[in-house]
Structure formats: C-alpha cells, structure tokens
Amino acid sequence: MDLFLAIFTGTIVAATPLIFAALGELVVEKSGVLNLGIEGMMLMGAAFAFWAVISGLPMPVAIVIGALAGAAASLLFGVLALTFLTNQYAAGLALAIFGSGVSAFLGRNFGSTPIDALKPVHIPLLSDIPVLGPMLFRFDPLVYLAIVMFAVISWFLYRTKGGLVLRTIGESPETAHAIGYPVIKIRYMAVLFGGLMAGLAGAYLSVAYTPLWVENMTAGKGWIALALVVFATWRPLRVLLGAWLFGGMTILQLQGQALGLAVPSELLSALPYLATIVVLVIISRNRQILALHFPASLAKPFRPAS
Amino acid sequence: MRFRIEQRTEPSASMRVAAPVVATVLTLLVGSAMFAVLGYDPLSTLQAFFIAPLNSMNGLSELLLKASPLILIGCGLAVGFRANVWNIGAEGQLIIGAIAACGVGLFYPDPESPLLLPLMVLAGACAGMLWAAIPAFLRARMNTNEILVTLMLTYIATLFLSWLVHGPWRDPAGFNYPQTALLPAAAMFEPFDYSYRLNPSIFITGVAVLVMWLFTDRSFLGYKMSVGGAAPLAARYAGFRESAAVWTGLLAGGAAAGIAGMAELSGPLGQLSPQISPGYGFAAIIVAFIGRLNAFGIVLGGLLMSLLFLGGETVQLTLGLSSSLTRVFQGILLFFLLAADFFIFYRIRLIPEHA
C-alpha cells in the first residue's frame, strides 16, 4: 500500500511540469506557431525561480518570477518568428540553446545546497480522510494549479469565442485576417502564454520537485513535452493523460533504481526517452489520426498583406 | 518620417552575405553591454574573449582543432537542412561514433597495426550513420518527426556512454575513474608538432568540405534535395522522392558526426569518459546556419564558433567568468542571424510624412 501510494503520488507530481509545459505548447501550436524552445524557457524559469528563492523572496513571488522569465524568453522567439518571419524551427532551436546558456550562467554561483521546497497544502477535513486524503489532498498548490489550467485551457479552446478565433488562426491565418482578426497579435499572446507555462514548469522543477539547482536540470523534459503534444494529437485531455503516463514511467524507473533491480541504472534512466520515441512512432504512423486535430498552418510564417 | 516593410521582388544576394557579418557585430555589441552590466570592463573582456585566444601559435592550433569537428558536422547537417530534414541529434551521433571507434581501438587484435586508424574512421562513420538511420527509417517509413527522435536518441547515447565507462569498459587500472584505458599509439592521430594538439584529422574535414561542395553544387541528387526543401510541391511534381532526401540528409549528418567523434577520441581525448563533447553537435547546427548551408560559408562559421568556445574557456581561466557564456553568445548570434535574414527577403522603405 505504501509503495502504491508512493508511486501514485509520485506520478502526479512528476507529471506536473509536463502538464504545464505541454498545455502551454498546445495553445501555441493551436494558433499555428511551433516553438521548439520549451527546454530553454523551462531552464530560464527554473534558474530565475531558484535565484529568487535563495535571494530571500517569498515562494509565490519566486514562482511568478520563474513564469515571467519563461514568458520573457518566449518573447525573443515571438519577435523572430512572428515579426521577422524566421524559420520557426531555427528560432526555437536558438531559444533552446540560449536558455540553456543563460540559465547555466545565472546558476554558476547557486551552489549545490537544496532549498526548502514548496510546501504541500493542508486542506481541513479533506487532507485527513483516510486513504483518499494522502492520495489526493496533500499535494503542493502547483499540482492543483496544473489541473485547473487543464480545465481552463479546455474550456477556453472549445467553449469560448476567443478559443474559436485562436483555432481559426491556427487553421487558416489568411481567413482569420480577412475576417478582421489581428492574427499576429493573437499569436504573440499565445506564444507569451506558452512561455509563461513553460517558465512555470521550470520553476516547479527547481523549487518544488527537485528542489535544488543542477545545470540543465530539465534533462529533456521540454522536448518530451513537445512530443506529448503530438502524442495527444493536439487534444488537451490526452495531454493530461500522456503527462501522467510519462510521470508514471519516470517514477517507476526511479523506484526500480531504488529497489536495486539487476538492470543498469542508465537503462532505466533511458526508458522515458525510449518511450517517447515509441509513442511518437505509434501515433505518427496513422496519418489520419494525426491530421484530425492538427493545426493546418503550423510552423508556416504568415504576414498579413497590408 | 514613417516607414513601411515591403517584400523585395527578389531575394537580396548582398544581404545574404552581409547578414552573418551584421549578426556578428550585433552579438559583439550586446556582449559588451552584457559584460558592462556584469561589472567587467567591456573592451578588455572582449579582448580576452575574442583576441587573446588568437595571440599565440597554440591559440591558432586550438582554433583549428575545435573548428574541425564543427565544420565537419556542420557540412553533414547542412545537407539535411537544405532538404528540410532536421537532424538536431548530431551530438548523439558523435558520441556513438566515438564509442564504436574506441571499441575498435581497444579491442582490435593487433594494437600496432597501421590499419587501426582507418578502421576506426570507418567504425565511427558507420556507427554515426547507424544511429542516424533510426530517425531516417522512422521518418521515411513511419512518418515520425525526426527532430524529436534525433534528440531523444542523443539522451540515450549519453546514457549508453555513461554506462560503458562506468561499467564494462572502465579501465581496471584507472583508479576507479569512469574512463576507458588510453588508446594505443597506433589508434591516435599523431600531432603535427608535439607542442600543440592540432593533428591530421583536419584533412578529413577538408575533404568533407570539398565533398559537400561537390554534392550540393554539382550533383543532381544535391539539386533535387534543395528543390525538395525550397519547394516541396514542385519537387513532388517533378517526381523527386522525399524519402531519398530524408535518408541522404540524415546519413550525411550521422557519418560526419560519427567521424568527428572518432577524431576527437583519436585526437585530443585519447580515451572515453562520460563527457566527450562540449556540445559540438549542437553548435554545428548554428555553424550550418551561419554558413548559409554552403560549404565555404560553413568553414567561416566553424572558425567563428570555435572562437566562441575558445573565448569561453579563456575568460573562465583569466577572469573567472563561466564558460556557459559560450552558449549565451551562440544563442544571441543565432537570434541576430535569423533576424538579419529577414532583410534578404524584405526591405524597409521610408515614406516622407507629407506623402
């Protein structure tokens, strides 16, 4: 039972940064923009949030700073991809390299001491329910925020006019522009939102999940988040399920290493990356499933004819 | 005065050449501002970063030594980039190439054989191609995005290397350090001069640059691939197969990265350890772009990027600044280059107010 509880709660926690980052990227891609730089934005968020904590700022402020750092980084991408109509692949890669460099530079003096992690909430009554309490009601606040963001984004994309406009722009920016919507402005907002979410994901890693600073601590989670969006075929619910699947995989391999399985720890560590390839292959093979919710203008530069 | 952005009737050839220069100058300006903000004298820091490394024979030798893998990989990657094949996992292909070469170097029955070095080059190239063949197969046959697959395979390659040097290949006489035994002398490139590290592997890079130029500018397949990258619909109409471009692009990058890994091993390294590349595989992506995906441009781009690596090391030693500055500069340089590219296709026209 204890092991089950550890795996269950561990899965939810490990999935949280993936949920933030992948949901953010989902919104960006739904607007027709592909930002490959999640890894860089997450690292910026992680470094700035950690810096804020060790500078003595209160935890909520530190998390906001992390999110804003991600958004600031995404603005660099936005200017290149949306104003300068750069190849979005290249701009995203540049952001990934830049973010990793800036975060490593900022973190050069962080040392290797852990900080006091973000505290779990104690919800009166709910947290004390036997079995369910420890399973569902003793997480830190960001775990719940991730679920709330899922609900908000699903509602926004499919139940509001703003969501419809965003998706229209992702399908056909020409049409949206002809109707009179400010395509570039809305895409900027989507990119900034994606940056905010990636920054939040990074902040979660450095101040709640780990909680200490290690150079390149995201270890590919930003890229896995990108893969999750494809795996989810651009549907929010499947992003959530996919994130839990990957969170579970991370925890299982960590538990396997802790149990001292007779398998090299490197092999266990490689499992999430292998799994990413496998699920991508399974989903991508079926072009029809892939095309169904694929934003048709993804990664195509658009400049309104004035 | 107001201004208006308008599309050029045809891409500007002079901007295509000027953009990397403009981007470099802007990067230097931002760099100086950054140093000033950090409390260092911008001029002397820039001098330490970009000039001091070149002030000695050793510096020049190091510049070429580091430029060599960057140019080699950049050439291989550019073949793919021209056809919109995005191999960003050259770092992993480099690692696998070095591992295969090391296997040959350590376990070939005759450690003094003159065949050893050529066999290692072959092993490095084949292993790099094999590692790149996975994403090529998955993209060509299974429609799987090669960006994510090449990157995931880089993480897997790093873990594989770590397992090898911590486990089966660890040198029993190595005081428990995670590294292999030193390679025999016949498995190493002999330096031109033992005072410096530069070795004949740069000739491989020289050949690669020529091959890349012949392939892209003089061969029909190279032409077909460029058409496929620039105008996919036209290429399909003309009957050029996309899968051929995918395979060629990825295998070229894999072979180049694998050989670069081998050359690092048989040159400056001499043995495997968990960290064998300071990110050459990733930096080579930028090299390919700065070089305009063109063989001779890549040579210049590789020299510039090598200088960034050297400068990062120099300021770490002399000023105590972190060598992660190298990656910051790489990112900024690529940002400016991409932004400057805008002016190849567009121009700013000033409009007088009364008009």
PDB file of N, CA, C and O in Angstrom, chain B residues 9 34 39 68 95 120 141 143 208 211 273 300 322:
ATOM      1  N   THR B   9      11.404  42.248 -54.626  1.00  0.00           N
ATOM      2  CA  THR B   9      10.954  41.479 -55.788  1.00  0.00           C
ATOM      3  C   THR B   9      11.775  40.209 -55.936  1.00  0.00           C
ATOM      4  O   THR B   9      11.282  39.189 -56.373  1.00  0.00           O
ATOM      5  N   MET B  34      26.582  43.357 -22.061  1.00  0.00           N
ATOM      6  CA  MET B  34      26.408  42.347 -21.028  1.00  0.00           C
ATOM      7  C   MET B  34      27.577  42.374 -20.047  1.00  0.00           C
ATOM      8  O   MET B  34      27.385  42.338 -18.837  1.00  0.00           O
ATOM      9  N   GLY B  39      29.722  44.129 -14.638  1.00  0.00           N
ATOM     10  CA  GLY B  39      30.768  44.793 -13.876  1.00  0.00           C
ATOM     11  C   GLY B  39      32.171  44.548 -14.396  1.00  0.00           C
ATOM     12  O   GLY B  39      33.148  44.705 -13.662  1.00  0.00           O
ATOM     13  N   SER B  68      37.527  22.113 -36.462  1.00  0.00           N
ATOM     14  CA  SER B  68      37.449  20.939 -37.324  1.00  0.00           C
ATOM     15  C   SER B  68      36.168  20.119 -37.125  1.00  0.00           C
ATOM     16  O   SER B  68      35.431  19.878 -38.091  1.00  0.00           O
ATOM     17  N   ILE B  95      28.684  10.883 -30.255  1.00  0.00           N
ATOM     18  CA  ILE B  95      29.013  10.006 -29.119  1.00  0.00           C
ATOM     19  C   ILE B  95      29.086   8.552 -29.576  1.00  0.00           C
ATOM     20  O   ILE B  95      30.035   7.826 -29.255  1.00  0.00           O
ATOM     21  N   MET B 120      39.155   2.650 -37.546  1.00  0.00           N
ATOM     22  CA  MET B 120      38.409   3.440 -36.560  1.00  0.00           C
ATOM     23  C   MET B 120      37.591   4.541 -37.243  1.00  0.00           C
ATOM     24  O   MET B 120      36.464   4.830 -36.836  1.00  0.00           O
ATOM     25  N   ARG B 141       9.523   5.900 -43.206  1.00  0.00           N
ATOM     26  CA  ARG B 141       8.531   4.827 -43.266  1.00  0.00           C
ATOM     27  C   ARG B 141       7.376   5.003 -42.303  1.00  0.00           C
ATOM     28  O   ARG B 141       6.281   4.509 -42.542  1.00  0.00           O
ATOM     29  N   ASN B 143       6.610   8.135 -40.736  1.00  0.00           N
ATOM     30  CA  ASN B 143       6.109   9.498 -40.658  1.00  0.00           C
ATOM     31  C   ASN B 143       6.380  10.144 -39.297  1.00  0.00           C
ATOM     32  O   ASN B 143       5.634  10.995 -38.839  1.00  0.00           O
ATOM     33  N   ALA B 208      35.794  16.678 -46.438  1.00  0.00           N
ATOM     34  CA  ALA B 208      34.340  16.763 -46.260  1.00  0.00           C
ATOM     35  C   ALA B 208      33.791  18.053 -46.856  1.00  0.00           C
ATOM     36  O   ALA B 208      32.724  18.063 -47.477  1.00  0.00           O
ATOM     37  N   VAL B 211      33.687  17.570 -50.588  1.00  0.00           N
ATOM     38  CA  VAL B 211      32.602  16.645 -50.955  1.00  0.00           C
ATOM     39  C   VAL B 211      31.258  17.349 -50.844  1.00  0.00           C
ATOM     40  O   VAL B 211      30.393  17.255 -51.719  1.00  0.00           O
ATOM     41  N   SER B 273      35.356   9.173 -21.711  1.00  0.00           N
ATOM     42  CA  SER B 273      34.902   9.481 -20.359  1.00  0.00           C
ATOM     43  C   SER B 273      33.450   9.928 -20.506  1.00  0.00           C
ATOM     44  O   SER B 273      32.968  10.045 -21.625  1.00  0.00           O
ATOM     45  N   LEU B 300      33.865  29.307 -42.517  1.00  0.00           N
ATOM     46  CA  LEU B 300      33.946  30.556 -41.757  1.00  0.00           C
ATOM     47  C   LEU B 300      33.125  30.460 -40.474  1.00  0.00           C
ATOM     48  O   LEU B 300      33.572  30.858 -39.392  1.00  0.00           O
ATOM     49  N   SER B 322      32.030  32.303 -16.191  1.00  0.00           N
ATOM     50  CA  SER B 322      31.607  30.943 -16.519  1.00  0.00           C
ATOM     51  C   SER B 322      31.701  30.683 -18.020  1.00  0.00           C
ATOM     52  O   SER B 322      31.397  31.547 -18.844  1.00  0.00           O
TER      53      SER B 322
END
